[in-house]
Amino acid sequence: MDLGIRGKTAIVCASSRGLGKGCAMALAEAGCDLVVNGRDAQKLAGTARDLRERFGVKVIEVVGNVADPAVQKELLAAAPAPDILVNNNGGPPPRRLAELDREKILDGVTNNMITPIELVQAVIGGMAERGFGRIVNITSLSVYVPIPGLDVSSGARAGLTSFLAGVARTVADRNVTINNLLPGKLDTDRLRTTQGVKGEETPEEEAARKAKLSVDIPARRLGTPEEFGQICAFLCSVHAGYLTGQNIPVDGGLYVSAF
């Protein structure tokens, strides 16, 4: 399917690996020029090189934590009039309630709620004026299904969801949409971290871990960053202009609800 966004410019946060990279790959495949971001300069450079070589699009790299105002400024300088914004950032590590303090809670809220709001605030006016904009926030299935130990992440992302639900309705008439993707169990470094995996796994260990994680997933497997990215790219397409303010689980059917 032609997504109708060839030549558009997209900022994809935290896109050197994992779900962010999957989104960047799918948008590049659709013909978008990209501003990509990550904290590891070497890994980010490798991702950017791969995108250029495979898809022939323009790719600008911005190194650093997107929660840093200086990094945000650099992202926006690289793409002062973006058509697409994909908000993403790493979540805080699993912690029990007793292990949390004010600093850790505020850090999680800054990374996973305040930062995406700041970026939306910076780009949404221009998108509305130009008559096209697509904003996708990568949140988490934990917004719907609490996961013990990820309370800061869940709370911050739920706050972002509620905050932008009203904002989405104020720009829909100018062809600007805001939607959220809620990843479930996808095969990423983040999932491995939350499962306590340290170091390299043998093929047998990896297969056993994935099989155990997949038992309660109707699809009977973990999702991939690549297929997650394709869903993101569709939300950014010209075909998705009538879809806004929605939370879309990407979880192989794990979240059970008829509504």
Short mmCIF file of C-alpha atoms in Angstrom, two decimals:
data_model
loop_
_atom_site.label_atom_id
_atom_site.label_comp_id
_atom_site.label_asym_id
_atom_site.label_seq_id
_atom_site.Cartn_x
_atom_site.Cartn_y
_atom_site.Cartn_z
CA MET A 1 0.00 0.00 0.00
CA ASP A 2 1.21 3.49 -0.84
CA LEU A 3 0.94 5.35 2.46
CA GLY A 4 0.99 8.72 0.73
CA ILE A 5 3.78 10.15 2.90
CA ARG A 6 6.75 9.94 0.53
CA GLY A 7 8.84 13.07 0.97
CA LYS A 8 7.38 13.86 4.40
CA THR A 9 9.73 14.54 7.31
CA ALA A 10 9.53 12.51 10.51
CA ILE A 11 11.17 12.90 13.91
CA VAL A 12 11.45 9.49 15.57
CA CYS A 13 12.67 9.64 19.16
CA ALA A 14 14.75 6.87 20.74
CA SER A 15 15.07 5.16 17.37
CA SER A 16 18.54 3.63 17.35
CA ARG A 17 17.09 0.23 18.31
CA GLY A 18 13.94 -1.58 19.39
CA LEU A 19 10.46 -0.25 18.70
CA GLY A 20 11.68 3.21 17.76
CA LYS A 21 13.98 1.71 15.15
CA GLY A 22 11.13 -0.42 13.84
CA CYS A 23 9.06 2.74 13.35
CA ALA A 24 11.95 4.56 11.67
CA MET A 25 12.48 1.64 9.29
CA ALA A 26 8.83 1.51 8.27
CA LEU A 27 8.63 5.27 7.73
CA ALA A 28 11.83 5.19 5.67
CA GLU A 29 10.35 2.37 3.60
CA ALA A 30 7.33 4.62 3.00
CA GLY A 31 9.69 7.31 1.69
CA CYS A 32 9.97 9.65 4.66
CA ASP A 33 13.10 11.63 5.44
CA LEU A 34 14.06 11.12 9.06
CA VAL A 35 15.58 12.66 12.15
CA VAL A 36 16.62 9.75 14.34
CA ASN A 37 17.75 9.84 17.93
CA GLY A 38 19.49 7.68 20.51
CA ARG A 39 21.87 7.82 23.44
CA ASP A 40 24.50 5.49 21.96
CA ALA A 41 26.24 7.40 19.16
CA GLN A 42 27.75 4.30 17.57
CA LYS A 43 24.49 2.36 17.52
CA LEU A 44 22.61 5.40 16.21
CA ALA A 45 25.14 5.89 13.41
CA GLY A 46 24.70 2.25 12.39
CA THR A 47 20.93 2.59 12.28
CA ALA A 48 21.14 5.81 10.27
CA ARG A 49 23.56 4.25 7.79
CA ASP A 50 21.28 1.24 7.36
CA LEU A 51 18.27 3.48 6.70
CA ARG A 52 20.12 5.51 4.08
CA GLU A 53 21.52 2.48 2.29
CA ARG A 54 18.29 0.47 2.26
CA PHE A 55 15.78 3.18 1.46
CA GLY A 56 17.70 6.11 -0.02
CA VAL A 57 16.14 8.68 2.30
CA LYS A 58 17.72 11.62 4.09
CA VAL A 59 18.61 10.78 7.70
CA ILE A 60 19.88 13.22 10.34
CA GLU A 61 21.25 11.85 13.62
CA VAL A 62 20.77 13.56 16.98
CA VAL A 63 22.60 11.90 19.86
CA GLY A 64 21.36 12.13 23.44
CA ASN A 65 18.44 11.59 25.80
CA VAL A 66 15.36 13.18 24.28
CA ALA A 67 14.34 14.29 27.78
CA ASP A 68 17.25 16.76 27.72
CA PRO A 69 15.94 20.17 26.54
CA ALA A 70 19.15 20.70 24.56
CA VAL A 71 18.56 17.46 22.65
CA GLN A 72 14.96 18.45 21.98
CA LYS A 73 16.18 21.77 20.62
CA GLU A 74 18.60 19.97 18.32
CA LEU A 75 15.86 17.63 17.07
CA LEU A 76 13.62 20.57 16.24
CA ALA A 77 16.47 22.44 14.58
CA ALA A 78 17.10 19.43 12.37
CA ALA A 79 13.41 19.32 11.37
CA PRO A 80 11.81 22.71 12.08
CA ALA A 81 8.62 21.77 10.22
CA PRO A 82 8.09 18.04 10.79
CA ASP A 83 5.07 16.28 9.34
CA ILE A 84 5.36 13.31 11.69
CA LEU A 85 6.45 12.94 15.31
CA VAL A 86 6.92 9.56 16.94
CA ASN A 87 7.39 9.99 20.67
CA ASN A 88 9.37 7.26 22.36
CA ASN A 89 11.77 6.98 25.28
CA GLY A 90 13.08 4.24 27.50
CA GLY A 91 11.10 3.49 30.60
CA PRO A 92 12.52 3.35 34.12
CA PRO A 93 13.93 0.02 35.31
CA PRO A 94 11.66 -2.27 37.32
CA ARG A 95 11.56 -1.23 40.97
CA ARG A 96 9.50 -2.18 43.98
CA LEU A 97 7.53 0.62 45.63
CA ALA A 98 9.91 0.61 48.60
CA GLU A 99 12.84 1.29 46.25
CA LEU A 100 11.33 4.47 44.84
CA ASP A 101 12.08 7.97 46.00
CA ARG A 102 11.02 11.40 44.77
CA GLU A 103 13.93 11.72 42.34
CA LYS A 104 13.27 8.36 40.67
CA ILE A 105 9.55 9.10 40.32
CA LEU A 106 10.13 12.56 38.85
CA ASP A 107 12.74 11.18 36.46
CA GLY A 108 10.23 8.65 35.12
CA VAL A 109 7.51 11.27 34.74
CA THR A 110 9.93 13.59 32.94
CA ASN A 111 11.05 10.89 30.50
CA ASN A 112 7.68 9.34 29.74
CA MET A 113 5.13 12.15 30.18
CA ILE A 114 6.61 15.64 30.22
CA THR A 115 9.09 15.11 27.37
CA PRO A 116 6.54 13.91 24.80
CA ILE A 117 4.16 16.69 25.83
CA GLU A 118 6.92 19.25 25.26
CA LEU A 119 7.62 17.88 21.79
CA VAL A 120 3.93 17.80 20.88
CA GLN A 121 3.63 21.39 22.05
CA ALA A 122 6.56 22.38 19.84
CA VAL A 123 5.27 20.84 16.60
CA ILE A 124 1.50 20.77 16.73
CA GLY A 125 0.89 24.41 15.82
CA GLY A 126 2.91 24.17 12.63
CA MET A 127 1.26 20.91 11.67
CA ALA A 128 -2.17 22.48 12.08
CA GLU A 129 -1.19 25.51 9.99
CA ARG A 130 0.11 23.29 7.17
CA GLY A 131 -2.94 21.03 7.27
CA PHE A 132 -1.15 17.76 7.93
CA GLY A 133 0.33 16.16 11.02
CA ARG A 134 0.69 12.72 12.52
CA ILE A 135 1.76 12.21 16.13
CA VAL A 136 2.21 8.70 17.49
CA ASN A 137 3.17 8.07 21.10
CA ILE A 138 4.68 4.72 22.03
CA THR A 139 3.32 4.04 25.51
CA SER A 140 2.74 0.57 26.96
CA LEU A 141 0.11 -2.08 27.49
CA SER A 142 0.73 -1.43 31.19
CA VAL A 143 -1.49 1.65 30.78
CA TYR A 144 -4.35 -0.88 30.63
CA VAL A 145 -2.84 -3.84 32.47
CA PRO A 146 -0.73 -2.86 35.50
CA ILE A 147 2.62 -4.58 35.77
CA PRO A 148 4.07 -4.69 39.31
CA GLY A 149 7.43 -2.97 39.42
CA LEU A 150 6.72 -0.77 36.41
CA ASP A 151 4.43 1.56 38.34
CA VAL A 152 6.33 4.76 37.50
CA SER A 153 6.33 3.92 33.81
CA SER A 154 2.65 2.96 33.85
CA GLY A 155 1.64 6.09 35.75
CA ALA A 156 3.63 8.47 33.55
CA ARG A 157 2.35 6.92 30.32
CA ALA A 158 -1.24 6.90 31.60
CA GLY A 159 -0.83 10.58 32.42
CA LEU A 160 0.41 11.26 28.89
CA THR A 161 -2.57 9.35 27.49
CA SER A 162 -5.10 11.39 29.41
CA PHE A 163 -3.32 14.68 28.78
CA LEU A 164 -3.28 14.25 25.00
CA ALA A 165 -6.78 12.77 24.71
CA GLY A 166 -8.31 16.22 24.84
CA VAL A 167 -5.56 17.86 22.78
CA ALA A 168 -6.18 15.36 19.95
CA ARG A 169 -9.73 16.63 19.56
CA THR A 170 -8.63 20.25 19.12
CA VAL A 171 -6.65 19.69 15.91
CA ALA A 172 -8.52 16.86 14.18
CA ASP A 173 -10.29 19.35 11.91
CA ARG A 174 -6.91 20.44 10.54
CA ASN A 175 -5.82 16.93 9.58
CA VAL A 176 -3.58 16.46 12.61
CA THR A 177 -3.98 13.21 14.51
CA ILE A 178 -2.61 11.98 17.82
CA ASN A 179 -2.71 8.28 18.62
CA ASN A 180 -0.98 5.93 21.04
CA LEU A 181 0.51 2.51 20.40
CA LEU A 182 0.54 0.20 23.42
CA PRO A 183 3.15 -2.52 22.94
CA GLY A 184 2.66 -5.76 24.79
CA LYS A 185 5.32 -8.46 24.76
CA LEU A 186 7.57 -7.56 21.86
CA ASP A 187 11.03 -8.99 21.31
CA THR A 188 13.15 -6.03 22.44
CA ASP A 189 16.01 -5.26 24.78
CA ARG A 190 13.48 -3.63 27.11
CA LEU A 191 11.55 -6.88 27.45
CA ARG A 192 14.75 -8.80 28.12
CA THR A 193 15.69 -6.29 30.82
CA THR A 194 12.34 -6.53 32.58
CA GLN A 195 12.69 -10.32 32.52
CA GLY A 196 16.04 -10.08 34.26
CA VAL A 197 18.14 -11.31 31.34
CA LYS A 198 21.80 -10.42 31.76
CA GLY A 199 24.43 -11.01 29.12
CA GLU A 200 24.15 -13.26 26.09
CA GLU A 201 21.70 -16.15 25.95
CA THR A 202 22.32 -19.45 24.24
CA PRO A 203 19.85 -20.23 21.43
CA GLU A 204 18.23 -22.81 23.71
CA GLU A 205 17.87 -20.33 26.58
CA GLU A 206 16.41 -17.70 24.25
CA ALA A 207 13.90 -20.15 22.77
CA ALA A 208 12.82 -21.36 26.23
CA ARG A 209 12.39 -17.79 27.50
CA LYS A 210 10.30 -16.77 24.49
CA ALA A 211 8.16 -19.89 24.73
CA LYS A 212 7.45 -19.20 28.40
CA LEU A 213 6.55 -15.57 27.69
CA SER A 214 4.25 -16.58 24.84
CA VAL A 215 2.08 -19.04 26.76
CA ASP A 216 -0.62 -16.49 27.61
CA ILE A 217 -0.50 -14.64 24.26
CA PRO A 218 -3.23 -15.76 21.84
CA ALA A 219 -0.80 -15.29 18.93
CA ARG A 220 1.56 -17.72 20.75
CA ARG A 221 4.64 -15.65 19.97
CA LEU A 222 6.37 -12.40 20.76
CA GLY A 223 5.82 -9.46 18.45
CA THR A 224 8.64 -7.91 16.44
CA PRO A 225 9.79 -4.30 16.17
CA GLU A 226 9.35 -4.55 12.40
CA GLU A 227 5.64 -5.36 12.50
CA PHE A 228 5.13 -2.78 15.24
CA GLY A 229 6.77 -0.22 12.97
CA GLN A 230 4.43 -1.02 10.10
CA ILE A 231 1.42 -0.27 12.31
CA CYS A 232 3.02 3.02 13.32
CA ALA A 233 3.64 3.90 9.67
CA PHE A 234 -0.02 3.27 8.82
CA LEU A 235 -1.11 5.62 11.62
CA CYS A 236 1.17 8.22 10.05
CA SER A 237 -0.28 7.70 6.58
CA VAL A 238 -2.78 9.77 4.64
CA HIS A 239 -5.24 6.89 5.07
CA ALA A 240 -5.46 7.32 8.86
CA GLY A 241 -6.71 10.90 8.98
CA TYR A 242 -10.03 9.89 10.54
CA LEU A 243 -8.40 7.96 13.38
CA THR A 244 -7.37 10.07 16.35
CA GLY A 245 -7.27 10.02 20.13
CA GLN A 246 -7.05 6.23 20.20
CA ASN A 247 -5.05 3.71 22.22
CA ILE A 248 -4.12 0.72 20.09
CA PRO A 249 -2.71 -2.37 21.82
CA VAL A 250 -0.10 -4.19 19.75
CA ASP A 251 0.00 -7.35 21.82
CA GLY A 252 -1.06 -10.43 19.86
CA GLY A 253 -4.43 -10.39 21.64
CA LEU A 254 -3.02 -10.42 25.17
CA TYR A 255 -5.28 -7.64 26.44
CA VAL A 256 -8.73 -9.18 26.69
CA SER A 257 -11.59 -6.75 26.15
CA ALA A 258 -14.56 -6.65 23.81
CA PHE A 259 -14.60 -2.82 23.95
#
